[in-house]
PDB file of C-alpha atoms in Angstrom:
ATOM      1  CA  MET A   1      -9.973   3.694  44.670  1.00  0.00           C
ATOM      2  CA  ARG A   2     -13.064   2.117  43.188  1.00  0.00           C
ATOM      3  CA  PRO A   3     -13.110   1.772  39.385  1.00  0.00           C
ATOM      4  CA  ARG A   4     -15.521   4.139  37.666  1.00  0.00           C
ATOM      5  CA  HIS A   5     -18.471   2.616  35.890  1.00  0.00           C
ATOM      6  CA  PRO A   6     -18.798   3.434  32.188  1.00  0.00           C
ATOM      7  CA  ARG A   7     -21.306   6.149  31.389  1.00  0.00           C
ATOM      8  CA  ALA A   8     -23.957   6.317  28.728  1.00  0.00           C
ATOM      9  CA  ILE A   9     -23.143   8.410  25.670  1.00  0.00           C
ATOM     10  CA  TYR A  10     -25.885  10.121  23.649  1.00  0.00           C
ATOM     11  CA  SER A  11     -25.445  10.830  19.955  1.00  0.00           C
ATOM     12  CA  ASP A  12     -27.573  13.260  17.942  1.00  0.00           C
ATOM     13  CA  ALA A  13     -29.449  10.236  16.580  1.00  0.00           C
ATOM     14  CA  ASN A  14     -30.149   9.102  20.158  1.00  0.00           C
ATOM     15  CA  ASP A  15     -31.471  12.549  21.037  1.00  0.00           C
ATOM     16  CA  LYS A  16     -33.746  12.503  17.997  1.00  0.00           C
ATOM     17  CA  LYS A  17     -35.111   9.107  19.028  1.00  0.00           C
ATOM     18  CA  LEU A  18     -35.793  10.471  22.513  1.00  0.00           C
ATOM     19  CA  MET A  19     -37.732  13.339  20.955  1.00  0.00           C
ATOM     20  CA  GLU A  20     -39.903  10.890  19.007  1.00  0.00           C
ATOM     21  CA  VAL A  21     -40.668   8.846  22.114  1.00  0.00           C
ATOM     22  CA  PHE A  22     -41.363  11.838  24.343  1.00  0.00           C
ATOM     23  CA  LEU A  23     -43.522  13.636  21.767  1.00  0.00           C
ATOM     24  CA  GLU A  24     -45.687  10.525  21.550  1.00  0.00           C
ATOM     25  CA  HIS A  25     -45.923  10.201  25.326  1.00  0.00           C
ATOM     26  CA  LYS A  26     -46.702  13.868  25.782  1.00  0.00           C
ATOM     27  CA  GLN A  27     -49.789  13.300  23.661  1.00  0.00           C
ATOM     28  CA  GLU A  28     -50.688  10.382  25.926  1.00  0.00           C
ATOM     29  CA  GLY A  29     -50.386  12.569  29.024  1.00  0.00           C
ATOM     30  CA  ASN A  30     -47.232  10.980  30.393  1.00  0.00           C
ATOM     31  CA  GLY A  31     -45.394  14.247  30.999  1.00  0.00           C
ATOM     32  CA  THR A  32     -45.186  15.991  34.385  1.00  0.00           C
ATOM     33  CA  ASP A  33     -46.000  19.599  35.248  1.00  0.00           C
ATOM     34  CA  ASN A  34     -42.338  20.509  35.775  1.00  0.00           C
ATOM     35  CA  GLY A  35     -41.190  19.277  32.370  1.00  0.00           C
ATOM     36  CA  GLY A  36     -40.278  15.747  33.428  1.00  0.00           C
ATOM     37  CA  TRP A  37     -41.629  12.327  32.498  1.00  0.00           C
ATOM     38  CA  LYS A  38     -43.684   9.628  34.180  1.00  0.00           C
ATOM     39  CA  SER A  39     -42.299   6.120  34.479  1.00  0.00           C
ATOM     40  CA  LYS A  40     -44.223   4.887  31.437  1.00  0.00           C
ATOM     41  CA  ALA A  41     -42.482   7.413  29.163  1.00  0.00           C
ATOM     42  CA  ILE A  42     -39.045   6.650  30.614  1.00  0.00           C
ATOM     43  CA  THR A  43     -39.598   2.907  30.219  1.00  0.00           C
ATOM     44  CA  ALA A  44     -40.506   3.458  26.569  1.00  0.00           C
ATOM     45  CA  ALA A  45     -37.361   5.557  26.082  1.00  0.00           C
ATOM     46  CA  VAL A  46     -35.182   2.816  27.588  1.00  0.00           C
ATOM     47  CA  ALA A  47     -36.716   0.298  25.184  1.00  0.00           C
ATOM     48  CA  ALA A  48     -36.293   2.626  22.192  1.00  0.00           C
ATOM     49  CA  LEU A  49     -32.599   3.153  22.954  1.00  0.00           C
ATOM     50  CA  ALA A  50     -31.812  -0.459  23.847  1.00  0.00           C
ATOM     51  CA  GLY A  51     -28.682  -1.535  22.002  1.00  0.00           C
ATOM     52  CA  SER A  52     -27.868   1.996  20.826  1.00  0.00           C
ATOM     53  CA  GLU A  53     -24.623   1.868  22.810  1.00  0.00           C
ATOM     54  CA  LEU A  54     -23.221  -0.362  20.070  1.00  0.00           C
ATOM     55  CA  GLU A  55     -23.218   2.707  17.823  1.00  0.00           C
ATOM     56  CA  SER A  56     -22.776   5.570  20.288  1.00  0.00           C
ATOM     57  CA  GLY A  57     -20.395   3.803  22.650  1.00  0.00           C
ATOM     58  CA  GLY A  58     -20.597   3.967  26.428  1.00  0.00           C
ATOM     59  CA  ALA A  59     -22.860   2.027  28.753  1.00  0.00           C
ATOM     60  CA  PRO A  60     -26.434   0.911  27.999  1.00  0.00           C
ATOM     61  CA  LYS A  61     -28.913   3.721  28.565  1.00  0.00           C
ATOM     62  CA  SER A  62     -30.790   3.121  31.809  1.00  0.00           C
ATOM     63  CA  ALA A  63     -33.823   4.922  33.222  1.00  0.00           C
ATOM     64  CA  THR A  64     -31.566   6.965  35.524  1.00  0.00           C
ATOM     65  CA  SER A  65     -29.266   7.845  32.648  1.00  0.00           C
ATOM     66  CA  ILE A  66     -32.176   9.003  30.479  1.00  0.00           C
ATOM     67  CA  ARG A  67     -33.639  11.154  33.255  1.00  0.00           C
ATOM     68  CA  ASP A  68     -30.261  12.804  33.852  1.00  0.00           C
ATOM     69  CA  HIS A  69     -29.696  13.334  30.132  1.00  0.00           C
ATOM     70  CA  TRP A  70     -33.153  14.890  29.799  1.00  0.00           C
ATOM     71  CA  ASP A  71     -32.230  17.379  32.528  1.00  0.00           C
ATOM     72  CA  HIS A  72     -29.162  18.400  30.508  1.00  0.00           C
ATOM     73  CA  LEU A  73     -31.207  18.775  27.324  1.00  0.00           C
ATOM     74  CA  LYS A  74     -33.642  21.013  29.195  1.00  0.00           C
ATOM     75  CA  ARG A  75     -30.799  23.176  30.426  1.00  0.00           C
ATOM     76  CA  ASP A  76     -29.368  23.503  26.902  1.00  0.00           C
ATOM     77  CA  PHE A  77     -32.800  24.472  25.609  1.00  0.00           C
ATOM     78  CA  HIS A  78     -33.326  26.982  28.416  1.00  0.00           C
ATOM     79  CA  ASN A  79     -29.961  28.646  27.699  1.00  0.00           C
ATOM     80  CA  ILE A  80     -30.743  28.962  23.997  1.00  0.00           C
ATOM     81  CA  SER A  81     -34.282  30.233  24.633  1.00  0.00           C
ATOM     82  CA  THR A  82     -32.922  32.883  27.002  1.00  0.00           C
ATOM     83  CA  LEU A  83     -30.442  34.104  24.376  1.00  0.00           C
ATOM     84  CA  LEU A  84     -33.113  34.209  21.663  1.00  0.00           C
ATOM     85  CA  GLU A  85     -35.149  36.605  23.811  1.00  0.00           C
ATOM     86  CA  LYS A  86     -32.316  39.138  23.682  1.00  0.00           C
ATOM     87  CA  SER A  87     -31.848  41.660  20.887  1.00  0.00           C
ATOM     88  CA  GLY A  88     -29.109  40.687  18.451  1.00  0.00           C
ATOM     89  CA  TRP A  89     -29.592  36.940  18.828  1.00  0.00           C
ATOM     90  CA  GLY A  90     -31.469  34.776  16.344  1.00  0.00           C
ATOM     91  CA  TRP A  91     -32.074  31.193  15.268  1.00  0.00           C
ATOM     92  CA  ASP A  92     -30.413  29.896  12.099  1.00  0.00           C
ATOM     93  CA  GLU A  93     -32.895  27.405  10.624  1.00  0.00           C
ATOM     94  CA  GLU A  94     -30.467  26.096   8.015  1.00  0.00           C
ATOM     95  CA  ASN A  95     -27.679  25.274  10.478  1.00  0.00           C
ATOM     96  CA  GLN A  96     -29.952  24.677  13.493  1.00  0.00           C
ATOM     97  CA  CYS A  97     -27.959  26.920  15.795  1.00  0.00           C
ATOM     98  CA  VAL A  98     -28.040  30.222  17.646  1.00  0.00           C
ATOM     99  CA  GLN A  99     -26.516  33.235  15.914  1.00  0.00           C
ATOM    100  CA  ALA A 100     -25.233  36.332  17.703  1.00  0.00           C
ATOM    101  CA  ASP A 101     -24.850  38.971  14.999  1.00  0.00           C
ATOM    102  CA  ASP A 102     -22.117  37.463  12.787  1.00  0.00           C
ATOM    103  CA  GLU A 103     -20.758  35.099  15.420  1.00  0.00           C
ATOM    104  CA  GLN A 104     -21.059  31.324  15.471  1.00  0.00           C
ATOM    105  CA  GLY A 105     -23.570  29.783  17.840  1.00  0.00           C
ATOM    106  CA  LYS A 106     -24.224  26.428  19.440  1.00  0.00           C
ATOM    107  CA  SER A 107     -25.732  23.685  17.309  1.00  0.00           C
ATOM    108  CA  PHE A 108     -28.914  22.189  18.782  1.00  0.00           C
ATOM    109  CA  PRO A 109     -30.749  20.137  16.129  1.00  0.00           C
ATOM    110  CA  ILE A 110     -33.638  19.201  18.445  1.00  0.00           C
ATOM    111  CA  TYR A 111     -34.541  22.800  19.365  1.00  0.00           C
ATOM    112  CA  HIS A 112     -38.052  22.751  17.865  1.00  0.00           C
ATOM    113  CA  ASP A 113     -38.870  19.352  19.374  1.00  0.00           C
ATOM    114  CA  MET A 114     -37.719  20.556  22.800  1.00  0.00           C
ATOM    115  CA  LYS A 115     -39.813  23.697  22.421  1.00  0.00           C
ATOM    116  CA  GLU A 116     -42.902  21.596  21.751  1.00  0.00           C
ATOM    117  CA  LEU A 117     -42.142  19.245  24.632  1.00  0.00           C
ATOM    118  CA  LEU A 118     -41.492  22.019  27.155  1.00  0.00           C
ATOM    119  CA  GLU A 119     -44.261  24.415  26.120  1.00  0.00           C
ATOM    120  CA  GLY A 120     -45.574  25.883  29.377  1.00  0.00           C
ATOM    121  CA  ALA A 121     -43.120  23.955  31.570  1.00  0.00           C
ATOM    122  CA  LEU A 122     -40.159  26.361  31.644  1.00  0.00           C
ATOM    123  CA  ALA A 123     -41.304  28.579  34.508  1.00  0.00           C
ATOM    124  CA  THR A 124     -41.024  25.869  37.131  1.00  0.00           C
ATOM    125  CA  GLY A 125     -37.896  27.068  38.934  1.00  0.00           C
ATOM    126  CA  ALA A 126     -34.295  26.033  39.140  1.00  0.00           C
ATOM    127  CA  ASN A 127     -35.012  22.386  39.880  1.00  0.00           C
ATOM    128  CA  ALA A 128     -36.365  21.846  36.376  1.00  0.00           C
ATOM    129  CA  PHE A 129     -32.885  22.473  34.963  1.00  0.00           C
ATOM    130  CA  ARG A 130     -30.673  20.891  37.613  1.00  0.00           C
ATOM    131  CA  ALA A 131     -28.300  18.334  36.170  1.00  0.00           C
ATOM    132  CA  GLY A 132     -27.836  14.829  37.532  1.00  0.00           C
ATOM    133  CA  LYS A 133     -25.160  14.033  40.102  1.00  0.00           C
ATOM    134  CA  ASP A 134     -21.602  13.544  38.980  1.00  0.00           C
ATOM    135  CA  ASN A 135     -21.693   9.860  39.922  1.00  0.00           C
ATOM    136  CA  SER A 136     -24.700   9.017  37.755  1.00  0.00           C
ATOM    137  CA  ASP A 137     -24.358   6.570  34.883  1.00  0.00           C
ATOM    138  CA  SER A 138     -25.198   9.271  32.355  1.00  0.00           C
ATOM    139  CA  ASP A 139     -22.660  11.114  30.261  1.00  0.00           C
ATOM    140  CA  THR A 140     -23.335  14.758  31.149  1.00  0.00           C
ATOM    141  CA  SER A 141     -23.293  15.879  27.549  1.00  0.00           C
ATOM    142  CA  SER A 142     -24.787  14.785  24.272  1.00  0.00           C
ATOM    143  CA  GLU A 143     -22.974  14.953  20.951  1.00  0.00           C
ATOM    144  CA  SER A 144     -24.383  18.475  20.487  1.00  0.00           C
ATOM    145  CA  ALA A 145     -23.512  19.614  24.000  1.00  0.00           C
ATOM    146  CA  LYS A 146     -19.937  18.361  23.690  1.00  0.00           C
ATOM    147  CA  VAL A 147     -19.212  21.063  21.104  1.00  0.00           C
ATOM    148  CA  LEU A 148     -20.607  23.850  23.318  1.00  0.00           C
ATOM    149  CA  LYS A 149     -17.279  24.924  24.784  1.00  0.00           C
ATOM    150  CA  ARG A 150     -15.568  24.946  21.393  1.00  0.00           C
ATOM    151  CA  LYS A 151     -18.355  26.930  19.732  1.00  0.00           C
ATOM    152  CA  VAL A 152     -18.896  29.320  22.624  1.00  0.00           C
ATOM    153  CA  ALA A 153     -15.169  30.059  22.427  1.00  0.00           C
ATOM    154  CA  ALA A 154     -15.874  31.561  18.998  1.00  0.00           C
ATOM    155  CA  LEU A 155     -17.681  34.386  20.809  1.00  0.00           C
ATOM    156  CA  GLY A 156     -14.415  35.523  22.386  1.00  0.00           C
ATOM    157  CA  GLU A 157     -10.807  35.978  21.404  1.00  0.00           C
ATOM    158  CA  ARG A 158      -9.365  33.746  24.091  1.00  0.00           C
ATOM    159  CA  PRO A 159      -9.434  29.953  24.030  1.00  0.00           C
ATOM    160  CA  VAL A 160     -11.570  27.993  26.435  1.00  0.00           C
ATOM    161  CA  PRO A 161      -9.791  28.180  29.809  1.00  0.00           C
ATOM    162  CA  LYS A 162      -8.157  25.079  31.214  1.00  0.00           C
ATOM    163  CA  LYS A 163     -10.176  23.144  33.738  1.00  0.00           C
ATOM    164  CA  ARG A 164      -9.602  24.245  37.293  1.00  0.00           C
ATOM    165  CA  SER A 165      -8.795  21.879  40.092  1.00  0.00           C
ATOM    166  CA  ARG A 166     -11.876  20.164  41.416  1.00  0.00           C
ATOM    167  CA  ASP A 167     -12.968  19.375  44.926  1.00  0.00           C
ATOM    168  CA  ARG A 168     -13.876  15.901  46.129  1.00  0.00           C
ATOM    169  CA  THR A 169     -17.348  16.128  44.600  1.00  0.00           C
ATOM    170  CA  GLY A 170     -15.884  16.721  41.136  1.00  0.00           C
ATOM    171  CA  ARG A 171     -17.090  20.331  40.986  1.00  0.00           C
ATOM    172  CA  SER A 172     -14.896  23.324  40.232  1.00  0.00           C
ATOM    173  CA  SER A 173     -13.893  25.514  43.160  1.00  0.00           C
ATOM    174  CA  THR A 174     -16.737  27.840  44.121  1.00  0.00           C
ATOM    175  CA  ALA A 175     -14.275  30.628  44.895  1.00  0.00           C
ATOM    176  CA  HIS A 176     -12.744  30.392  41.405  1.00  0.00           C
ATOM    177  CA  SER A 177     -16.173  30.339  39.763  1.00  0.00           C
ATOM    178  CA  ILE A 178     -17.385  33.381  41.682  1.00  0.00           C
ATOM    179  CA  SER A 179     -14.175  35.271  40.885  1.00  0.00           C
ATOM    180  CA  ASP A 180     -14.404  34.477  37.163  1.00  0.00           C
ATOM    181  CA  MET A 181     -18.091  35.351  37.018  1.00  0.00           C
ATOM    182  CA  SER A 182     -17.608  38.601  38.914  1.00  0.00           C
ATOM    183  CA  ARG A 183     -14.950  39.837  36.486  1.00  0.00           C
ATOM    184  CA  ALA A 184     -16.875  38.707  33.431  1.00  0.00           C
ATOM    185  CA  ILE A 185     -20.167  40.271  34.550  1.00  0.00           C
ATOM    186  CA  GLU A 186     -18.454  43.558  35.333  1.00  0.00           C
ATOM    187  CA  ASN A 187     -16.675  43.712  31.969  1.00  0.00           C
ATOM    188  CA  VAL A 188     -19.722  42.755  29.919  1.00  0.00           C
ATOM    189  CA  ALA A 189     -21.948  45.146  31.862  1.00  0.00           C
ATOM    190  CA  VAL A 190     -19.545  48.039  31.256  1.00  0.00           C
ATOM    191  CA  ALA A 191     -19.403  47.298  27.542  1.00  0.00           C
ATOM    192  CA  MET A 192     -23.162  46.816  27.221  1.00  0.00           C
ATOM    193  CA  ASN A 193     -23.890  50.088  29.027  1.00  0.00           C
ATOM    194  CA  SER A 194     -21.174  52.142  27.360  1.00  0.00           C
ATOM    195  CA  ASP A 195     -22.308  55.698  26.561  1.00  0.00           C
ATOM    196  CA  ASN A 196     -19.322  56.543  24.370  1.00  0.00           C
ATOM    197  CA  GLY A 197     -21.505  57.039  21.331  1.00  0.00           C
ATOM    198  CA  THR A 198     -20.981  53.639  19.750  1.00  0.00           C
ATOM    199  CA  SER A 199     -23.970  51.921  18.219  1.00  0.00           C
ATOM    200  CA  GLU A 200     -25.771  49.135  20.055  1.00  0.00           C
ATOM    201  CA  LYS A 201     -24.399  46.552  17.622  1.00  0.00           C
ATOM    202  CA  GLU A 202     -20.829  47.814  18.016  1.00  0.00           C
ATOM    203  CA  THR A 203     -21.187  47.834  21.785  1.00  0.00           C
ATOM    204  CA  LYS A 204     -22.427  44.255  21.807  1.00  0.00           C
ATOM    205  CA  LYS A 205     -19.557  43.145  19.624  1.00  0.00           C
ATOM    206  CA  LEU A 206     -17.149  44.844  22.023  1.00  0.00           C
ATOM    207  CA  ALA A 207     -18.628  42.826  24.867  1.00  0.00           C
ATOM    208  CA  TYR A 208     -18.551  39.584  22.915  1.00  0.00           C
ATOM    209  CA  SER A 209     -15.042  39.976  21.504  1.00  0.00           C
ATOM    210  CA  SER A 210     -13.618  40.606  24.944  1.00  0.00           C
ATOM    211  CA  GLY A 211     -14.079  36.941  25.741  1.00  0.00           C
ATOM    212  CA  ASN A 212     -16.167  37.764  28.771  1.00  0.00           C
ATOM    213  CA  LEU A 213     -19.389  36.417  27.298  1.00  0.00           C
ATOM    214  CA  ALA A 214     -17.611  33.160  26.590  1.00  0.00           C
ATOM    215  CA  THR A 215     -16.686  32.959  30.263  1.00  0.00           C
ATOM    216  CA  LEU A 216     -20.274  33.662  31.280  1.00  0.00           C
ATOM    217  CA  LEU A 217     -21.723  31.039  28.985  1.00  0.00           C
ATOM    218  CA  LEU A 218     -19.199  28.406  29.965  1.00  0.00           C
ATOM    219  CA  GLN A 219     -19.893  28.995  33.641  1.00  0.00           C
ATOM    220  CA  SER A 220     -23.652  29.096  33.016  1.00  0.00           C
ATOM    221  CA  TYR A 221     -23.415  25.731  31.265  1.00  0.00           C
ATOM    222  CA  HIS A 222     -22.964  24.318  34.772  1.00  0.00           C
ATOM    223  CA  ASP A 223     -25.496  26.685  36.390  1.00  0.00           C
ATOM    224  CA  VAL A 224     -27.894  28.608  34.130  1.00  0.00           C
ATOM    225  CA  HIS A 225     -28.802  31.050  36.889  1.00  0.00           C
ATOM    226  CA  LEU A 226     -25.313  32.554  36.727  1.00  0.00           C
ATOM    227  CA  LEU A 227     -26.467  34.330  33.551  1.00  0.00           C
ATOM    228  CA  GLU A 228     -29.232  36.253  35.298  1.00  0.00           C
ATOM    229  CA  PRO A 229     -27.111  39.173  36.626  1.00  0.00           C
ATOM    230  CA  VAL A 230     -25.888  40.151  33.158  1.00  0.00           C
ATOM    231  CA  LEU A 231     -29.026  39.387  31.129  1.00  0.00           C
ATOM    232  CA  GLN A 232     -30.837  42.252  32.840  1.00  0.00           C
ATOM    233  CA  TYR A 233     -28.724  44.752  30.872  1.00  0.00           C
TER     234      TYR A 233
END
């Protein structure tokens, strides 16, 4: 078995530095139509983050690592933007996180920078939010993204489920994912469409407290399009 190469790790400070570099290069026209970056912008990002691994840990941040990490940041931003479009969800400026009624949301300090960077580039299809391959040299989560599962768990009463067995590609079993999603979508849909006379807010809380939304969000963290069947309600 070949030894695994160390992966790059991105701290919140690293993400903020990326925002500074990319905002500058967006003004210079070095962004792409699908929300990506031309080589000049990526090269500048590599230079800006050179040596940052001494603080964040992990491997040095390469061009491939930065491109993969950018894909993950886009997916985080897309998930949050989708939630903010739904009634009952809002943005907490003080804590820089999503709020669902009185529940705790996911911290994302670079939300406004991402919004500026991706203005007009979100409707480009699934490929714009596809994460890098499992064998890339990029850590698949930033410091903010690493707390997603813990904070999303606050939306439900059950703890984050244990990781399922993975296939040879490192991905969770498709059959397990479909089964989990099917049950969660059904339960949330029933709660959201309940006609038992409860108020909209009470109905939403029923759906959230069941733990089903947590399942949906955790699954959608690996594929944002899994949210689409339930967000129509």
